[in-house]
PDB file of C-alpha atoms (C1' of nucleotides) in Angstrom:
ATOM      1  CA  MET J 130     -19.010 -21.048   5.496  1.00  0.00           C
ATOM      2  CA  ASN J 131     -15.792 -23.028   5.122  1.00  0.00           C
ATOM      3  CA  PRO J 132     -13.295 -22.958   2.289  1.00  0.00           C
ATOM      4  CA  LEU J 133     -13.063 -26.123   0.194  1.00  0.00           C
ATOM      5  CA  PRO J 134     -10.121 -28.206   1.463  1.00  0.00           C
ATOM      6  CA  LYS J 135      -7.078 -29.210  -0.570  1.00  0.00           C
ATOM      7  CA  SER J 136      -8.405 -32.752  -0.867  1.00  0.00           C
ATOM      8  CA  PHE J 137     -11.329 -31.424  -2.913  1.00  0.00           C
ATOM      9  CA  TYR J 138      -8.926 -30.467  -5.692  1.00  0.00           C
ATOM     10  CA  GLU J 139      -6.855 -33.621  -5.488  1.00  0.00           C
ATOM     11  CA  ARG J 140      -9.064 -35.530  -7.924  1.00  0.00           C
ATOM     12  CA  ASP J 141      -9.806 -35.825 -11.635  1.00  0.00           C
ATOM     13  CA  PRO J 142     -10.186 -32.286 -13.067  1.00  0.00           C
ATOM     14  CA  ALA J 143     -13.499 -33.167 -14.713  1.00  0.00           C
ATOM     15  CA  LEU J 144     -14.921 -34.207 -11.353  1.00  0.00           C
ATOM     16  CA  VAL J 145     -13.606 -31.095  -9.662  1.00  0.00           C
ATOM     17  CA  ALA J 146     -15.003 -28.919 -12.469  1.00  0.00           C
ATOM     18  CA  ARG J 147     -18.427 -30.472 -12.083  1.00  0.00           C
ATOM     19  CA  GLU J 148     -18.453 -30.120  -8.308  1.00  0.00           C
ATOM     20  CA  LEU J 149     -17.220 -26.534  -8.323  1.00  0.00           C
ATOM     21  CA  LEU J 150     -20.598 -25.539  -9.754  1.00  0.00           C
ATOM     22  CA  GLY J 151     -22.676 -23.753  -7.147  1.00  0.00           C
ATOM     23  CA  LYS J 152     -19.677 -22.970  -4.926  1.00  0.00           C
ATOM     24  CA  THR J 153     -18.829 -19.431  -3.882  1.00  0.00           C
ATOM     25  CA  LEU J 154     -15.819 -17.528  -5.182  1.00  0.00           C
ATOM     26  CA  VAL J 155     -14.744 -14.693  -2.901  1.00  0.00           C
ATOM     27  CA  ARG J 156     -12.437 -11.876  -3.940  1.00  0.00           C
ATOM     28  CA  ARG J 157     -11.055  -9.487  -1.330  1.00  0.00           C
ATOM     29  CA  LEU J 158     -10.255  -6.047  -2.627  1.00  0.00           C
ATOM     30  CA  ASP J 159      -8.816  -3.130  -0.709  1.00  0.00           C
ATOM     31  CA  ARG J 160     -11.949  -1.987   1.015  1.00  0.00           C
ATOM     32  CA  GLN J 161     -14.578  -4.409  -0.101  1.00  0.00           C
ATOM     33  CA  THR J 162     -15.252  -8.026  -0.683  1.00  0.00           C
ATOM     34  CA  VAL J 163     -16.976  -9.187  -3.814  1.00  0.00           C
ATOM     35  CA  SER J 164     -18.285 -12.657  -4.438  1.00  0.00           C
ATOM     36  CA  GLY J 165     -20.121 -14.808  -6.917  1.00  0.00           C
ATOM     37  CA  LYS J 166     -21.529 -18.260  -7.422  1.00  0.00           C
ATOM     38  CA  ILE J 167     -19.649 -20.459  -9.882  1.00  0.00           C
ATOM     39  CA  VAL J 168     -22.049 -21.422 -12.667  1.00  0.00           C
ATOM     40  CA  GLU J 169     -19.762 -22.595 -15.480  1.00  0.00           C
ATOM     41  CA  THR J 170     -16.422 -24.444 -15.586  1.00  0.00           C
ATOM     42  CA  GLU J 171     -14.162 -26.436 -17.896  1.00  0.00           C
ATOM     43  CA  ALA J 172     -11.606 -29.156 -17.137  1.00  0.00           C
ATOM     44  CA  TYR J 173      -8.139 -29.262 -18.664  1.00  0.00           C
ATOM     45  CA  TYR J 174      -5.628 -32.101 -18.534  1.00  0.00           C
ATOM     46  CA  GLY J 175      -1.945 -32.452 -19.307  1.00  0.00           C
ATOM     47  CA  GLU J 176       0.123 -33.685 -22.179  1.00  0.00           C
ATOM     48  CA  ASN J 177      -2.597 -35.691 -23.884  1.00  0.00           C
ATOM     49  CA  ASP J 178      -5.011 -32.766 -23.990  1.00  0.00           C
ATOM     50  CA  PRO J 179      -4.305 -30.621 -27.092  1.00  0.00           C
ATOM     51  CA  ALA J 180      -6.219 -27.680 -25.634  1.00  0.00           C
ATOM     52  CA  SER J 181      -4.295 -27.676 -22.389  1.00  0.00           C
ATOM     53  CA  LYS J 182      -1.575 -25.189 -21.564  1.00  0.00           C
ATOM     54  CA  ALA J 183       0.458 -28.222 -20.475  1.00  0.00           C
ATOM     55  CA  TYR J 184       0.080 -29.993 -23.841  1.00  0.00           C
ATOM     56  CA  LYS J 185       3.657 -29.296 -24.837  1.00  0.00           C
ATOM     57  CA  GLY J 186       5.090 -30.407 -21.572  1.00  0.00           C
ATOM     58  CA  ARG J 187       6.238 -28.703 -18.443  1.00  0.00           C
ATOM     59  CA  LYS J 188       7.494 -25.158 -18.882  1.00  0.00           C
ATOM     60  CA  THR J 189       8.053 -22.297 -16.504  1.00  0.00           C
ATOM     61  CA  PHE J 190       4.754 -20.662 -17.299  1.00  0.00           C
ATOM     62  CA  ASN J 191       2.592 -23.770 -16.850  1.00  0.00           C
ATOM     63  CA  GLU J 192       4.493 -25.234 -13.932  1.00  0.00           C
ATOM     64  CA  LEU J 193       1.638 -24.536 -11.549  1.00  0.00           C
ATOM     65  CA  MET J 194      -0.479 -27.149 -13.306  1.00  0.00           C
ATOM     66  CA  TYR J 195       2.039 -29.764 -12.176  1.00  0.00           C
ATOM     67  CA  LEU J 196       2.355 -28.582  -8.600  1.00  0.00           C
ATOM     68  CA  ASP J 197       0.137 -28.182  -5.569  1.00  0.00           C
ATOM     69  CA  VAL J 198      -3.594 -28.353  -6.146  1.00  0.00           C
ATOM     70  CA  GLY J 199      -5.922 -25.600  -4.963  1.00  0.00           C
ATOM     71  CA  LYS J 200      -3.817 -22.767  -6.363  1.00  0.00           C
ATOM     72  CA  ALA J 201      -4.956 -20.093  -8.785  1.00  0.00           C
ATOM     73  CA  PHE J 202      -3.369 -20.478 -12.232  1.00  0.00           C
ATOM     74  CA  ILE J 203      -3.798 -17.333 -14.297  1.00  0.00           C
ATOM     75  CA  TYR J 204      -2.752 -16.536 -17.851  1.00  0.00           C
ATOM     76  CA  MET J 205      -3.649 -14.163 -20.640  1.00  0.00           C
ATOM     77  CA  VAL J 206      -5.562 -15.076 -23.768  1.00  0.00           C
ATOM     78  CA  HIS J 207      -6.580 -12.540 -26.405  1.00  0.00           C
ATOM     79  CA  GLY J 208      -6.124  -9.740 -23.958  1.00  0.00           C
ATOM     80  CA  ASN J 209      -8.100 -11.368 -21.164  1.00  0.00           C
ATOM     81  CA  TRP J 210      -6.896 -12.872 -17.923  1.00  0.00           C
ATOM     82  CA  LEU J 211      -8.358 -16.313 -17.339  1.00  0.00           C
ATOM     83  CA  LEU J 212      -8.689 -17.847 -13.899  1.00  0.00           C
ATOM     84  CA  ASN J 213      -8.030 -21.556 -13.359  1.00  0.00           C
ATOM     85  CA  ILE J 214      -7.734 -23.638 -10.224  1.00  0.00           C
ATOM     86  CA  VAL J 215      -5.054 -26.322 -10.224  1.00  0.00           C
ATOM     87  CA  ALA J 216      -6.687 -29.732  -9.806  1.00  0.00           C
ATOM     88  CA  HIS J 217      -5.442 -33.273 -10.377  1.00  0.00           C
ATOM     89  CA  PRO J 218      -4.896 -36.558  -8.557  1.00  0.00           C
ATOM     90  CA  LYS J 219      -1.548 -36.796  -6.756  1.00  0.00           C
ATOM     91  CA  GLY J 220       1.318 -36.537  -9.222  1.00  0.00           C
ATOM     92  CA  GLY J 221      -0.967 -35.604 -12.121  1.00  0.00           C
ATOM     93  CA  VAL J 222      -1.410 -32.499 -14.246  1.00  0.00           C
ATOM     94  CA  GLY J 223      -4.541 -30.421 -14.687  1.00  0.00           C
ATOM     95  CA  ALA J 224      -6.667 -27.413 -13.912  1.00  0.00           C
ATOM     96  CA  VAL J 225     -10.233 -26.162 -13.958  1.00  0.00           C
ATOM     97  CA  LEU J 226     -11.110 -22.985 -15.823  1.00  0.00           C
ATOM     98  CA  ILE J 227     -13.722 -20.805 -14.147  1.00  0.00           C
ATOM     99  CA  ARG J 228     -15.890 -19.611 -17.028  1.00  0.00           C
ATOM    100  CA  ALA J 229     -18.755 -17.754 -15.412  1.00  0.00           C
ATOM    101  CA  LEU J 230     -20.101 -16.464 -12.113  1.00  0.00           C
ATOM    102  CA  GLU J 231     -23.442 -15.287 -10.852  1.00  0.00           C
ATOM    103  CA  PRO J 232     -22.698 -12.096  -8.907  1.00  0.00           C
ATOM    104  CA  ILE J 233     -23.609 -12.262  -5.219  1.00  0.00           C
ATOM    105  CA  ARG J 234     -21.899  -9.374  -3.489  1.00  0.00           C
ATOM    106  CA  GLY J 235     -20.267  -6.177  -4.710  1.00  0.00           C
ATOM    107  CA  ILE J 236     -22.250  -5.762  -7.896  1.00  0.00           C
ATOM    108  CA  GLU J 237     -21.569  -2.041  -7.984  1.00  0.00           C
ATOM    109  CA  VAL J 238     -17.815  -2.623  -7.827  1.00  0.00           C
ATOM    110  CA  MET J 239     -18.054  -5.155 -10.625  1.00  0.00           C
ATOM    111  CA  LYS J 240     -20.007  -2.736 -12.791  1.00  0.00           C
ATOM    112  CA  LYS J 241     -17.340  -0.143 -12.226  1.00  0.00           C
ATOM    113  CA  ASN J 242     -14.499  -2.538 -13.038  1.00  0.00           C
ATOM    114  CA  ARG J 243     -16.230  -3.748 -16.176  1.00  0.00           C
ATOM    115  CA  GLY J 244     -17.647  -0.473 -17.355  1.00  0.00           C
ATOM    116  CA  VAL J 245     -21.026  -1.972 -18.142  1.00  0.00           C
ATOM    117  CA  LYS J 246     -24.438  -1.729 -16.495  1.00  0.00           C
ATOM    118  CA  ASP J 247     -26.022  -4.956 -17.644  1.00  0.00           C
ATOM    119  CA  VAL J 248     -25.802  -7.428 -14.767  1.00  0.00           C
ATOM    120  CA  TYR J 249     -25.895 -10.365 -17.149  1.00  0.00           C
ATOM    121  CA  ALA J 250     -22.795  -9.124 -18.967  1.00  0.00           C
ATOM    122  CA  LEU J 251     -20.827  -8.638 -15.761  1.00  0.00           C
ATOM    123  CA  THR J 252     -19.286 -12.030 -15.112  1.00  0.00           C
ATOM    124  CA  SER J 253     -20.732 -14.279 -17.823  1.00  0.00           C
ATOM    125  CA  GLY J 254     -17.430 -15.232 -19.457  1.00  0.00           C
ATOM    126  CA  PRO J 255     -13.914 -16.177 -18.348  1.00  0.00           C
ATOM    127  CA  GLY J 256     -12.383 -12.871 -19.398  1.00  0.00           C
ATOM    128  CA  ARG J 257     -15.307 -10.878 -18.093  1.00  0.00           C
ATOM    129  CA  LEU J 258     -15.256 -12.244 -14.591  1.00  0.00           C
ATOM    130  CA  THR J 259     -11.555 -11.632 -14.050  1.00  0.00           C
ATOM    131  CA  LYS J 260     -12.036  -8.038 -15.094  1.00  0.00           C
ATOM    132  CA  ALA J 261     -15.062  -7.645 -12.822  1.00  0.00           C
ATOM    133  CA  LEU J 262     -13.091  -9.084  -9.898  1.00  0.00           C
ATOM    134  CA  ASN J 263      -9.904  -7.230 -10.784  1.00  0.00           C
ATOM    135  CA  ILE J 264      -7.904 -10.428 -11.153  1.00  0.00           C
ATOM    136  CA  THR J 265      -4.564 -10.308 -12.991  1.00  0.00           C
ATOM    137  CA  LYS J 266      -1.288 -12.186 -13.107  1.00  0.00           C
ATOM    138  CA  LYS J 267      -0.557 -10.695  -9.701  1.00  0.00           C
ATOM    139  CA  GLN J 268      -2.842 -13.258  -8.131  1.00  0.00           C
ATOM    140  CA  ASN J 269      -1.152 -16.159  -9.931  1.00  0.00           C
ATOM    141  CA  GLY J 270      -0.279 -18.929  -7.506  1.00  0.00           C
ATOM    142  CA  LEU J 271      -2.593 -17.829  -4.702  1.00  0.00           C
ATOM    143  CA  ASP J 272      -3.928 -20.615  -2.539  1.00  0.00           C
ATOM    144  CA  VAL J 273      -7.722 -20.564  -2.803  1.00  0.00           C
ATOM    145  CA  THR J 274      -8.176 -22.965   0.113  1.00  0.00           C
ATOM    146  CA  LYS J 275      -7.195 -20.292   2.625  1.00  0.00           C
ATOM    147  CA  ALA J 276     -10.209 -18.290   3.747  1.00  0.00           C
ATOM    148  CA  GLU J 277      -8.199 -15.131   4.377  1.00  0.00           C
ATOM    149  CA  ASN J 278      -6.562 -14.962   0.950  1.00  0.00           C
ATOM    150  CA  GLU J 279      -7.341 -12.445  -1.792  1.00  0.00           C
ATOM    151  CA  ILE J 280      -9.124 -15.172  -3.703  1.00  0.00           C
ATOM    152  CA  ALA J 281     -10.824 -18.090  -1.977  1.00  0.00           C
ATOM    153  CA  ILE J 282     -13.477 -20.656  -2.817  1.00  0.00           C
ATOM    154  CA  PHE J 283     -16.051 -21.654  -0.238  1.00  0.00           C
ATOM    155  CA  GLU J 284     -18.435 -24.500   0.287  1.00  0.00           C
ATOM    156  CA  ALA J 285     -21.945 -23.304  -0.554  1.00  0.00           C
ATOM    157  CA  VAL J 286     -25.241 -23.878   1.166  1.00  0.00           C
ATOM    158  CA  ALA J 287     -27.055 -26.887  -0.190  1.00  0.00           C
ATOM    159  CA  GLU J 288     -28.976 -26.010  -3.282  1.00  0.00           C
ATOM    160  CA  GLU J 289     -30.803 -27.787  -6.057  1.00  0.00           C
ATOM    161  CA  PHE J 290     -29.735 -27.458  -9.646  1.00  0.00           C
ATOM    162  CA  GLU J 291     -29.222 -29.542 -12.745  1.00  0.00           C
ATOM    163  CA  ILE J 292     -25.831 -29.833 -14.369  1.00  0.00           C
ATOM    164  CA  CYS J 293     -25.395 -29.758 -18.155  1.00  0.00           C
ATOM    165  CA  THR J 294     -22.291 -30.606 -20.140  1.00  0.00           C
ATOM    166  CA  SER J 295     -20.931 -29.626 -23.544  1.00  0.00           C
ATOM    167  CA  HIS J 296     -17.676 -29.487 -25.426  1.00  0.00           C
ATOM    168  CA  ARG J 297     -15.219 -26.841 -24.340  1.00  0.00           C
ATOM    169  CA  ILE J 298     -15.623 -23.441 -25.898  1.00  0.00           C
ATOM    170  CA  GLY J 299     -13.193 -21.852 -28.304  1.00  0.00           C
ATOM    171  CA  VAL J 300     -10.632 -24.634 -28.253  1.00  0.00           C
ATOM    172  CA  LYS J 301      -9.085 -25.646 -31.535  1.00  0.00           C
ATOM    173  CA  ARG J 302      -8.728 -29.340 -30.849  1.00  0.00           C
ATOM    174  CA  ASP J 303     -11.006 -30.710 -28.189  1.00  0.00           C
ATOM    175  CA  LEU J 304     -11.032 -34.139 -26.603  1.00  0.00           C
ATOM    176  CA  PRO J 305     -13.928 -36.523 -27.305  1.00  0.00           C
ATOM    177  CA  LYS J 306     -15.222 -36.145 -23.764  1.00  0.00           C
ATOM    178  CA  GLU J 307     -17.445 -33.220 -22.841  1.00  0.00           C
ATOM    179  CA  LEU J 308     -15.441 -31.246 -20.349  1.00  0.00           C
ATOM    180  CA  ARG J 309     -17.519 -28.115 -19.930  1.00  0.00           C
ATOM    181  CA  PHE J 310     -20.024 -28.014 -17.100  1.00  0.00           C
ATOM    182  CA  TYR J 311     -22.688 -25.458 -16.323  1.00  0.00           C
ATOM    183  CA  ILE J 312     -25.836 -24.959 -14.307  1.00  0.00           C
ATOM    184  CA  LYS J 313     -28.921 -25.576 -16.373  1.00  0.00           C
ATOM    185  CA  GLY J 314     -31.028 -22.506 -17.046  1.00  0.00           C
ATOM    186  CA  ASN J 315     -28.708 -20.111 -15.217  1.00  0.00           C
ATOM    187  CA  LYS J 316     -28.740 -16.732 -16.925  1.00  0.00           C
ATOM    188  CA  PHE J 317     -25.114 -15.979 -16.152  1.00  0.00           C
ATOM    189  CA  VAL J 318     -23.692 -18.863 -18.149  1.00  0.00           C
ATOM    190  CA  SER J 319     -21.536 -17.520 -20.974  1.00  0.00           C
ATOM    191  CA  LYS J 320     -23.014 -19.156 -24.009  1.00  0.00           C
ATOM    192  CA  ARG J 321     -26.448 -19.530 -25.388  1.00  0.00           C
ATOM    193  CA  GLU J 322     -27.597 -23.116 -25.065  1.00  0.00           C
ATOM    194  CA  ASN J 323     -29.330 -22.104 -21.897  1.00  0.00           C
ATOM    195  CA  LEU J 324     -31.756 -19.749 -23.635  1.00  0.00           C
ATOM    196  CA  SER J 325     -34.171 -22.461 -24.545  1.00  0.00           C
ATOM    197  CA  ILE J 326     -34.411 -24.004 -21.119  1.00  0.00           C
ATOM    198  CA  ASP J 327     -36.697 -23.454 -18.135  1.00  0.00           C
TER     199      ASP J 327
ATOM    200  C1'  DA V 117      10.792 -10.234 -33.731  1.00  0.00           C
ATOM    201  C1'  DG V 118       6.702 -12.801 -34.660  1.00  0.00           C
ATOM    202  C1'  DG V 119       2.721 -15.386 -33.734  1.00  0.00           C
ATOM    203  C1'  DA V 120      -0.522 -17.807 -31.134  1.00  0.00           C
ATOM    204  C1'  DA V 121      -3.814 -17.994 -27.240  1.00  0.00           C
ATOM    205  C1'  DG V 122      -9.262 -21.563 -23.783  1.00  0.00           C
ATOM    206  C1'  DA V 123     -12.184 -14.114 -25.678  1.00  0.00           C
ATOM    207  C1'  DT V 124     -14.927  -9.941 -26.305  1.00  0.00           C
ATOM    208  C1'  DC V 125     -17.026  -6.254 -28.556  1.00  0.00           C
ATOM    209  C1'  DT V 126     -18.999  -4.056 -32.444  1.00  0.00           C
ATOM    210  C1'  DA V 127     -21.270  -3.686 -36.582  1.00  0.00           C
ATOM    211  C1'  DC V 128     -23.506  -5.531 -39.754  1.00  0.00           C
ATOM    212  C1'  DT V 129     -26.793  -8.823 -42.703  1.00  0.00           C
TER     213       DT V 129
ATOM    214  C1'  DG D 180     -26.878 -14.585 -35.294  1.00  0.00           C
ATOM    215  C1'  DT D 181     -22.629 -14.144 -37.500  1.00  0.00           C
ATOM    216  C1'  DA D 182     -18.253 -12.094 -38.998  1.00  0.00           C
ATOM    217  C1'  DG D 183     -14.320  -9.586 -38.328  1.00  0.00           C
ATOM    218  C1'  DA D 184     -11.251  -6.540 -35.839  1.00  0.00           C
ATOM    219  C1'  DT D 185      -8.796  -6.104 -31.807  1.00  0.00           C
ATOM    220  C1'  DC D 186      -7.677  -7.002 -27.222  1.00  0.00           C
ATOM    221  C1'  DT D 187      -2.223  -8.225 -24.480  1.00  0.00           C
ATOM    222  C1'  DT D 188       1.009 -11.181 -22.832  1.00  0.00           C
ATOM    223  C1'  DC D 189       4.400 -14.872 -23.239  1.00  0.00           C
ATOM    224  C1'  DC D 190       6.511 -18.470 -25.655  1.00  0.00           C
ATOM    225  C1'  DT D 191       9.488 -19.930 -29.567  1.00  0.00           C
ATOM    226  C1'  DA D 192      12.445 -19.033 -33.296  1.00  0.00           C
TER     227       DA D 192
END
DNA sequence: AGGAAGATCTACT
DNA sequence: GTAGATCTTCCTA
């Protein structure tokens, strides 16, 4: 399995968010490697997106959103670390928030990190998955296109699934476009629209 | 120093 | 299912 190349992230964040679904996120810890399938994402833009961290212009803390694509951009919200991947066309601003994973490997480690037993509560939320994968500000700026890095995202084996969209979750002022993407019917998606399906 | 932030958990009706 | 408390940094005044 190969890591997704830089060029993958050098496009409109909404497109990158959509296409990140189904890909594999790998986290290397001291002794073990844990991984999960990306099942839910959201796209964020720059200064014309009121929900974006870059809404108020370039600052030290959001600088990564303006720089090289394919880097992890991590910040704290309500006591939770949230993992984003920088994505935008050349010279643009943007990032994709990883909102939920379906655990693949290292489920026991994730349970330990999270302190819960329920598999469906392990990584089904942006704050939950960073805790399960032990991701903090320390990993800010990591290049996820390098297979050997602590965090990396890999191309996945071909697989069939339907993609749904909705408005972004929890944001005060959203854009008219639906910028949240998730895999239809997947039980690890963070919110509840998927209950009724399949 | 104070407040806001894209969330989560718990305890209820 | 919904409401409210509380989670922890970092920015802004």
